[in-house]
CSV table of C-alpha atoms and ligand atoms in Angstrom, one decimal:
chain,number,residue,atom,x,y,z
O,116,MET,CA,72.0,-49.9,30.9
O,117,SER,CA,70.5,-47.9,33.8
O,118,ILE,CA,69.1,-48.4,37.2
O,119,PRO,CA,66.2,-46.2,38.5
O,120,VAL,CA,66.3,-44.5,41.9
O,121,ARG,CA,62.6,-44.1,42.6
O,122,LEU,CA,61.8,-40.9,44.5
O,123,GLY,CA,58.7,-39.5,43.1
O,124,ASP,CA,59.4,-36.1,41.4
O,125,CYS,CA,63.0,-36.4,42.4
O,126,SER,CA,63.6,-39.8,40.6
O,127,TYR,CA,66.6,-40.3,38.5
O,128,GLU,CA,68.7,-42.9,36.7
O,129,ILE,CA,72.1,-44.4,37.4
O,130,VAL,CA,73.7,-45.1,34.0
O,131,LEU,CA,76.4,-47.6,33.5
O,132,SER,CA,78.4,-47.1,30.4
O,133,ASP,CA,81.9,-47.7,28.9
O,134,SER,CA,82.3,-44.1,27.6
O,135,TYR,CA,80.6,-40.6,27.8
O,136,ALA,CA,79.2,-41.0,24.3
O,137,SER,CA,75.6,-41.4,25.4
O,138,LEU,CA,75.8,-38.6,28.1
O,139,PRO,CA,74.5,-35.8,25.9
O,140,ARG,CA,71.5,-37.9,24.9
O,141,ARG,CA,70.8,-38.8,28.5
O,142,LEU,CA,71.0,-35.1,29.5
O,143,ALA,CA,68.8,-34.0,26.6
O,144,ALA,CA,66.1,-36.4,27.8
O,145,LEU,CA,66.1,-34.4,31.0
O,146,ASN,CA,65.4,-31.2,29.2
O,147,LEU,CA,68.3,-29.4,30.9
O,148,PRO,CA,69.7,-26.2,29.5
O,149,LYS,CA,72.9,-26.9,27.7
O,150,GLU,CA,75.0,-24.8,30.1
O,151,GLY,CA,77.4,-26.8,32.2
O,152,TRP,CA,79.6,-25.8,35.1
O,153,ILE,CA,82.1,-28.5,35.6
O,154,VAL,CA,83.7,-28.9,39.1
O,155,SER,CA,86.8,-31.2,39.1
O,156,HIS,CA,90.4,-31.6,40.0
O,157,ARG,CA,93.2,-30.5,37.6
O,158,SER,CA,94.6,-34.0,37.4
O,159,ILE,CA,91.3,-35.5,36.4
O,160,LEU,CA,90.7,-32.9,33.8
O,161,ALA,CA,94.2,-33.4,32.4
O,162,ARG,CA,93.6,-37.2,32.1
O,163,ASP,CA,90.0,-37.5,31.3
O,164,GLY,CA,88.6,-34.1,30.6
O,165,HIS,CA,88.8,-34.5,26.9
O,166,ALA,CA,86.6,-37.6,27.0
O,167,LEU,CA,83.9,-35.8,28.9
O,168,ILE,CA,84.0,-32.4,27.2
O,169,THR,CA,84.3,-33.4,23.5
O,170,PRO,CA,80.9,-35.2,23.3
O,171,LEU,CA,79.2,-32.4,25.3
O,172,ARG,CA,80.6,-29.6,23.1
O,173,ARG,CA,79.6,-31.5,20.0
O,174,ALA,CA,76.1,-31.7,21.3
O,175,GLY,CA,76.0,-27.9,21.7
O,176,TRP,CA,76.9,-27.5,25.4
O,177,THR,CA,78.6,-24.3,26.7
O,178,LEU,CA,80.9,-25.4,29.4
O,179,ARG,CA,82.8,-23.6,32.2
O,180,VAL,CA,85.3,-25.4,34.3
O,181,VAL,CA,86.4,-24.7,37.9
O,182,THR,CA,89.0,-26.8,39.7
O,183,VAL,CA,89.6,-27.4,43.4
O,184,PRO,CA,92.7,-28.9,45.1
O,185,GLU,CA,92.8,-32.6,45.5
O,186,SER,CA,92.3,-33.0,49.3
O,187,GLU,CA,89.5,-33.7,51.8
O,188,SER,CA,90.2,-30.1,53.0
O,189,SER,CA,88.6,-28.9,49.8
O,190,LYS,CA,85.2,-30.0,51.2
O,191,SER,CA,85.0,-26.9,53.3
O,192,TRP,CA,82.7,-24.0,53.8
O,193,THR,CA,85.4,-21.6,52.4
O,194,MET,CA,85.7,-23.6,49.2
O,195,ALA,CA,81.9,-23.8,48.9
O,196,GLU,CA,81.8,-20.0,49.2
O,197,ARG,CA,84.5,-19.6,46.6
O,198,LEU,CA,82.6,-21.8,44.2
O,199,LEU,CA,79.3,-20.0,44.9
O,200,THR,CA,81.0,-16.7,44.1
O,201,ASP,CA,82.4,-18.1,40.9
O,202,LEU,CA,79.0,-19.5,39.9
O,203,SER,CA,77.3,-16.1,40.6
O,204,ARG,CA,79.7,-14.5,38.2
O,205,GLN,CA,78.7,-16.8,35.3
O,206,ALA,CA,76.2,-14.2,34.2
O,207,ALA,CA,75.9,-15.7,30.8
O,208,MET,CA,74.5,-18.9,32.2
O,209,ARG,CA,70.7,-18.8,32.8
O,210,VAL,CA,70.4,-22.0,34.7
O,211,PRO,CA,73.8,-23.6,35.2
O,212,VAL,CA,73.9,-27.4,35.4
O,213,VAL,CA,76.5,-28.4,37.9
O,214,LEU,CA,78.6,-31.3,36.6
O,215,ALA,CA,80.5,-33.0,39.5
O,216,PHE,CA,83.4,-34.7,37.8
O,217,GLY,CA,85.5,-36.5,40.4
O,218,GLY,CA,85.4,-38.7,43.5
O,219,GLY,CA,83.6,-38.2,46.8
O,220,VAL,CA,85.0,-34.8,47.7
O,221,ILE,CA,83.9,-33.3,44.3
O,222,GLY,CA,80.5,-35.0,44.4
O,223,ASP,CA,79.7,-33.8,48.0
O,224,LEU,CA,81.1,-30.3,47.5
O,225,ALA,CA,79.6,-29.6,44.0
O,226,GLY,CA,76.3,-31.2,45.0
O,227,PHE,CA,76.2,-28.9,48.1
O,228,VAL,CA,76.9,-25.8,46.0
O,229,ALA,CA,74.1,-26.9,43.6
O,230,SER,CA,71.7,-27.4,46.5
O,231,VAL,CA,72.1,-23.8,47.8
O,232,PHE,CA,72.8,-21.7,44.7
O,233,ARG,CA,69.6,-19.9,43.9
O,234,ARG,CA,67.9,-22.3,46.3
O,235,GLY,CA,68.9,-25.2,44.1
O,236,VAL,CA,70.1,-25.7,40.5
O,237,PRO,CA,70.3,-29.1,38.8
O,238,TYR,CA,73.4,-31.2,39.2
O,239,VAL,CA,74.8,-34.4,37.6
O,240,GLN,CA,77.2,-36.8,39.2
O,241,LEU,CA,80.0,-38.0,37.0
O,242,PRO,CA,82.0,-40.1,39.5
O,243,THR,CA,85.5,-41.0,38.7
O,244,THR,CA,86.4,-43.5,41.5
O,245,LEU,CA,85.0,-46.9,42.2
O,246,LEU,CA,83.9,-45.8,45.7
O,247,ALA,CA,82.0,-42.8,44.3
O,248,GLN,CA,80.4,-44.9,41.5
O,249,VAL,CA,79.0,-47.5,44.0
O,250,ASP,CA,78.3,-45.2,46.9
O,251,SER,CA,79.0,-41.5,47.5
O,252,ALA,CA,77.6,-40.3,44.1
O,253,LEU,CA,74.2,-41.9,44.7
O,254,GLY,CA,71.6,-41.0,47.1
O,255,GLY,CA,71.8,-37.2,47.4
O,256,LYS,CA,73.9,-36.8,50.5
O,257,VAL,CA,75.8,-33.6,49.8
O,258,GLY,CA,77.7,-31.4,52.2
O,259,VAL,CA,81.0,-29.9,53.5
O,260,ASP,CA,83.1,-30.6,56.6
O,261,LEU,CA,83.1,-28.2,59.5
O,262,PRO,CA,86.5,-27.7,61.3
O,263,HIS,CA,85.5,-30.0,64.1
O,264,ALA,CA,83.4,-32.7,62.3
O,265,LYS,CA,83.1,-34.2,58.9
O,266,ASN,CA,79.9,-33.8,56.8
O,267,LEU,CA,78.2,-31.8,59.5
O,268,ALA,CA,76.8,-29.1,57.2
O,269,GLY,CA,74.8,-30.5,54.3
O,270,ALA,CA,71.5,-31.6,52.7
O,271,PHE,CA,69.7,-34.3,51.0
O,272,TYR,CA,69.6,-33.1,47.4
O,273,GLN,CA,69.2,-35.6,44.6
O,274,PRO,CA,71.2,-35.4,41.4
O,275,ARG,CA,69.3,-35.3,38.1
O,276,LEU,CA,71.5,-38.2,36.8
O,277,VAL,CA,74.4,-40.3,37.9
O,278,TYR,CA,76.5,-41.4,34.9
O,279,ASN,CA,79.0,-44.1,35.7
O,280,ASN,CA,81.6,-44.4,33.0
O,281,VAL,CA,83.3,-47.6,34.0
O,282,ALA,CA,86.2,-47.0,31.5
O,283,ILE,CA,87.4,-44.1,33.6
O,284,LEU,CA,88.3,-46.5,36.4
O,285,ASP,CA,91.1,-48.1,34.3
O,286,SER,CA,93.7,-45.7,35.6
O,287,LEU,CA,92.5,-45.8,39.2
O,288,PRO,CA,95.4,-46.5,41.6
O,289,LEU,CA,95.3,-49.9,43.4
O,290,ARG,CA,94.8,-48.3,46.8
O,291,GLN,CA,91.7,-46.6,45.6
O,292,ARG,CA,90.4,-49.7,43.9
O,293,ARG,CA,90.7,-51.5,47.2
O,294,SER,CA,88.9,-48.7,49.0
O,295,GLY,CA,86.0,-49.0,46.6
O,296,LEU,CA,86.0,-52.8,47.0
O,297,ALA,CA,85.5,-52.3,50.8
O,298,GLU,CA,82.1,-50.6,50.1
O,299,ILE,CA,81.2,-53.4,47.7
O,300,ILE,CA,82.0,-56.0,50.3
O,301,LYS,CA,79.7,-54.0,52.6
O,302,TYR,CA,76.8,-54.4,50.1
O,303,GLY,CA,77.5,-58.1,50.0
O,304,VAL,CA,77.2,-58.4,53.8
O,305,ILE,CA,74.2,-56.2,54.3
O,306,ALA,CA,72.1,-57.3,51.3
O,307,ASP,CA,73.6,-59.6,48.8
O,308,PRO,CA,75.1,-63.0,49.7
O,309,THR,CA,75.5,-63.8,46.0
O,310,LEU,CA,77.6,-60.6,45.5
O,311,PHE,CA,79.7,-61.7,48.5
O,312,ALA,CA,80.3,-65.1,47.1
O,313,TYR,CA,81.1,-63.6,43.7
O,314,LEU,CA,83.8,-61.5,45.3
O,315,GLU,CA,85.2,-64.6,47.0
O,316,THR,CA,85.5,-66.5,43.8
O,317,HIS,CA,86.5,-63.6,41.4
O,318,LEU,CA,88.6,-61.4,43.6
O,319,PRO,CA,91.7,-61.2,41.4
O,320,VAL,CA,89.7,-60.0,38.3
O,321,CYS,CA,87.7,-57.6,40.6
O,322,LEU,CA,91.0,-56.0,41.8
O,323,ALA,CA,92.3,-55.8,38.3
O,324,LEU,CA,89.0,-54.1,37.4
O,325,GLN,CA,88.4,-56.4,34.5
O,326,ARG,CA,85.5,-54.8,32.7
O,327,SER,CA,83.0,-57.7,32.9
O,328,ALA,CA,83.7,-58.2,36.7
O,329,VAL,CA,83.6,-54.5,37.5
O,330,ARG,CA,80.2,-54.1,35.7
O,331,VAL,CA,78.8,-56.9,37.9
O,332,LEU,CA,80.1,-55.2,41.0
O,333,ILE,CA,78.9,-51.8,40.1
O,334,GLU,CA,75.5,-52.9,38.9
O,335,ARG,CA,74.7,-55.0,41.9
O,336,SER,CA,76.0,-52.4,44.4
O,337,CYS,CA,74.0,-49.6,42.7
O,338,ARG,CA,70.9,-51.7,42.6
O,339,ILE,CA,71.1,-52.2,46.4
O,340,LYS,CA,71.8,-48.5,47.1
O,341,ALA,CA,69.1,-47.4,44.8
O,342,ARG,CA,66.6,-49.7,46.5
O,343,VAL,CA,67.6,-48.5,50.0
O,344,VAL,CA,67.5,-44.8,49.1
O,345,SER,CA,64.1,-45.2,47.4
O,346,HIS,CA,62.7,-46.6,50.7
O,347,ASP,CA,64.4,-44.3,53.1
O,348,GLU,CA,65.9,-41.2,51.4
O,349,ARG,CA,66.4,-39.2,54.6
O,350,GLU,CA,67.6,-42.0,56.9
O,351,ALA,CA,64.3,-41.7,58.8
O,352,THR,CA,63.3,-45.4,59.2
O,353,GLY,CA,66.7,-47.0,59.9
O,354,ARG,CA,66.8,-48.7,56.5
O,355,ARG,CA,69.4,-46.3,55.0
O,356,ALA,CA,71.4,-46.5,58.2
O,357,GLN,CA,72.2,-50.1,57.3
O,358,LEU,CA,74.5,-48.7,54.7
O,359,ASN,CA,76.7,-47.6,57.6
O,360,PHE,CA,77.8,-51.2,58.4
O,361,GLY,CA,81.4,-50.8,59.4
O,362,HIS,CA,81.2,-47.1,59.7
O,363,THR,CA,80.8,-46.7,63.5
O,364,LEU,CA,84.4,-47.8,64.1
O,365,GLY,CA,85.5,-46.7,60.6
O,366,HIS,CA,84.5,-43.1,61.2
O,367,ALA,CA,86.1,-43.1,64.6
O,368,LEU,CA,89.4,-44.4,63.2
O,369,GLU,CA,89.4,-41.7,60.5
O,370,SER,CA,88.6,-38.9,63.0
O,371,ALA,CA,91.0,-40.1,65.7
O,372,THR,CA,93.9,-40.1,63.1
O,373,GLY,CA,93.0,-36.9,61.3
O,374,TYR,CA,91.8,-38.5,58.1
O,375,THR,CA,95.3,-39.2,57.0
O,376,ARG,CA,96.2,-42.7,58.0
O,377,TRP,CA,93.6,-44.8,56.3
O,378,THR,CA,91.5,-44.3,53.2
O,379,HIS,CA,87.8,-44.4,53.9
O,380,GLY,CA,87.6,-48.0,52.5
O,381,GLU,CA,90.4,-49.1,54.7
O,382,ALA,CA,88.9,-47.6,57.8
O,383,ILE,CA,85.5,-49.2,57.2
O,384,ALA,CA,87.1,-52.6,56.3
O,385,ILE,CA,88.5,-52.6,59.9
O,386,GLY,CA,85.1,-51.3,61.1
O,387,MET,CA,83.2,-54.2,59.3
O,388,CYS,CA,85.5,-56.8,60.9
O,389,ALA,CA,84.9,-55.3,64.4
O,390,ALA,CA,81.1,-55.0,63.8
O,391,ALA,CA,80.9,-58.6,62.6
O,392,ALA,CA,83.0,-59.7,65.7
O,393,LEU,CA,80.6,-57.8,67.9
O,394,SER,CA,77.8,-59.6,66.3
O,395,VAL,CA,79.5,-62.9,67.1
O,396,GLU,CA,80.2,-61.8,70.6
O,397,LEU,CA,76.5,-61.1,71.1
O,398,ARG,CA,75.7,-64.5,69.7
O,399,ARG,CA,73.9,-63.2,66.6
O,400,LEU,CA,76.3,-64.3,64.0
O,401,SER,CA,78.2,-67.5,63.3
O,402,PRO,CA,82.0,-67.2,63.6
O,403,THR,CA,82.3,-68.8,60.1
O,404,VAL,CA,80.8,-65.7,58.5
O,405,LEU,CA,83.3,-63.5,60.5
O,406,ASN,CA,86.2,-65.7,59.2
O,407,ARG,CA,84.9,-65.5,55.6
O,408,LEU,CA,84.7,-61.7,55.9
O,409,GLU,CA,88.1,-61.3,57.4
O,410,ARG,CA,89.6,-63.6,54.8
O,411,LEU,CA,88.0,-61.6,51.9
O,412,ILE,CA,89.1,-58.3,53.4
O,413,GLN,CA,92.7,-59.6,53.7
O,414,ARG,CA,92.8,-61.0,50.2
O,415,ALA,CA,91.5,-57.6,48.9
O,416,GLY,CA,94.6,-56.0,50.5
O,417,LEU,CA,92.6,-54.2,53.1
O,418,PRO,CA,93.3,-54.1,56.8
O,419,THR,CA,91.3,-56.1,59.3
O,420,HIS,CA,92.7,-54.5,62.4
O,421,ALA,CA,93.9,-51.0,63.4
O,422,ARG,CA,97.4,-51.2,64.8
O,423,LYS,CA,99.7,-48.6,66.3
O,424,VAL,CA,96.8,-46.3,67.3
O,425,SER,CA,95.7,-45.2,70.7
O,426,PHE,CA,92.7,-47.2,71.9
O,427,GLN,CA,91.6,-44.4,74.2
O,428,GLN,CA,91.4,-41.9,71.4
O,429,VAL,CA,89.4,-44.2,69.2
O,430,TRP,CA,87.1,-45.2,72.0
O,431,GLN,CA,86.4,-41.5,72.7
O,432,ALA,CA,85.7,-41.0,69.0
O,433,VAL,CA,83.3,-44.0,69.0
O,434,ARG,CA,81.5,-42.8,72.0
O,435,TYR,CA,81.2,-39.1,71.3
O,436,ASP,CA,80.6,-38.8,67.5
O,437,LYS,CA,78.7,-35.5,67.2
O,438,LYS,CA,76.4,-37.1,64.6
O,439,PHE,CA,74.8,-39.6,67.0
O,440,ILE,CA,71.1,-39.0,67.2
O,441,HIS,CA,70.5,-40.1,70.8
O,442,GLY,CA,74.0,-39.5,72.1
O,443,ARG,CA,74.8,-43.2,71.8
O,444,PRO,CA,76.8,-45.0,69.1
O,445,ARG,CA,74.7,-46.8,66.6
O,446,TRP,CA,75.9,-50.2,65.4
O,447,VAL,CA,74.9,-52.2,62.4
O,448,LEU,CA,75.1,-55.8,63.4
O,449,VAL,CA,75.0,-58.9,61.2
O,450,ASN,CA,72.6,-61.8,61.8
O,451,ARG,CA,73.6,-63.7,58.7
O,452,LEU,CA,75.0,-62.7,55.3
O,453,GLY,CA,72.5,-60.4,53.7
O,454,HIS,CA,70.7,-59.6,56.9
O,455,VAL,CA,71.7,-56.8,59.3
O,456,VAL,CA,70.0,-54.8,62.1
O,457,VAL,CA,70.7,-51.3,63.3
O,458,THR,CA,70.8,-50.8,67.1
O,459,GLU,CA,72.0,-48.5,69.8
O,460,ASP,CA,71.1,-50.9,72.5
O,461,ILE,CA,74.3,-52.8,73.2
O,462,PRO,CA,76.2,-53.4,76.4
O,463,GLN,CA,79.2,-51.0,76.4
O,464,ALA,CA,81.4,-53.7,78.1
O,465,ALA,CA,80.9,-56.0,75.1
O,466,VAL,CA,81.7,-53.2,72.6
O,467,ARG,CA,84.9,-52.3,74.5
O,468,ARG,CA,86.0,-55.9,74.8
O,469,VAL,CA,85.7,-56.5,71.1
O,470,LEU,CA,87.2,-53.1,70.1
O,471,LYS,CA,90.2,-53.9,72.3
O,472,ARG,CA,90.9,-56.8,70.0
O,473,TYR,CA,90.7,-54.7,66.8
O,474,VAL,CA,92.4,-51.5,67.9
O,475,THR,CA,95.8,-52.0,69.4
O,476,PRO,CA,98.8,-49.7,70.2
V,595,LIG,N1,77.1,-43.6,52.3
V,595,LIG,C1,75.9,-43.9,53.1
V,595,LIG,C2,74.7,-43.2,52.6
V,595,LIG,O1,74.7,-42.7,51.5
V,595,LIG,O2,73.7,-43.2,53.3
């Protein structure tokens, strides 16, 4: 089954499958040259490379592989340059198709390289984590981190295909499953009360990544993201910014602690609780919804509060994120499950009061 991302000439499909068997057919339908340049991590290739490479080679693909170290620090300008140099040496490839085979770091880095090499070559997202399958691989945000800020150099550059092989998630460590679940909970809050209720009633099988449950989660999440991106590809109208529910505090927590203490999903789990509490504080949201959200996050094994961290450092990071458009933090507030608003216009005293409850030394 597949879900369309409708963006005119840049439209593409998000495929959900249980293997890579139909990948060559999907690529053939795009009329791409059969010359692939796979960007991945060594460990992913050792575990799952065979499953990807065998059907492609059988279908006549010539493949080159390049690996990068497994760390956020690989999403750097230096690494992009290294990859671009490698790519420029692949003289035999007329038009290389970049195949991003990994999680968020690989997708963002390889997509960025594809966006600038010869002013843009095709790339395909082959995400291997739950978080990447429901979020980072879709929507064309590609980029690298600069030394002082994450994701500051990048582009909107859409992949030609996103191919989600759900079976690849079977070996995903529990902490990474939880991290992906945080983004799925986010979709439930911002756009899909039925998905939220499904998580509440099926959480154990979702955490176990039971195949039928995980397909429901991925399909519903991808449909939401595809719809949002189709309406606001470049985050120009505020619609795409809704996807940042939980990210204002989440990003600040990650940056204040050097991206080492929490996974992205853990940081945004805390951020979602704080944003929902702020919505209650501003009398937009019923406390019952906040309680349901906190309970779900706890049951998913995710944190609801940030402890043993300097409030001052986090507060600074919330207030001075270099990505803020008007120099003020943007919050995504909840009115009810499935309905959120994006605003910069909030009394700072209320924000501080709420954050003091969620960020404690
Ligand atoms: N992860 C948020 C976005 O793609 O806009």
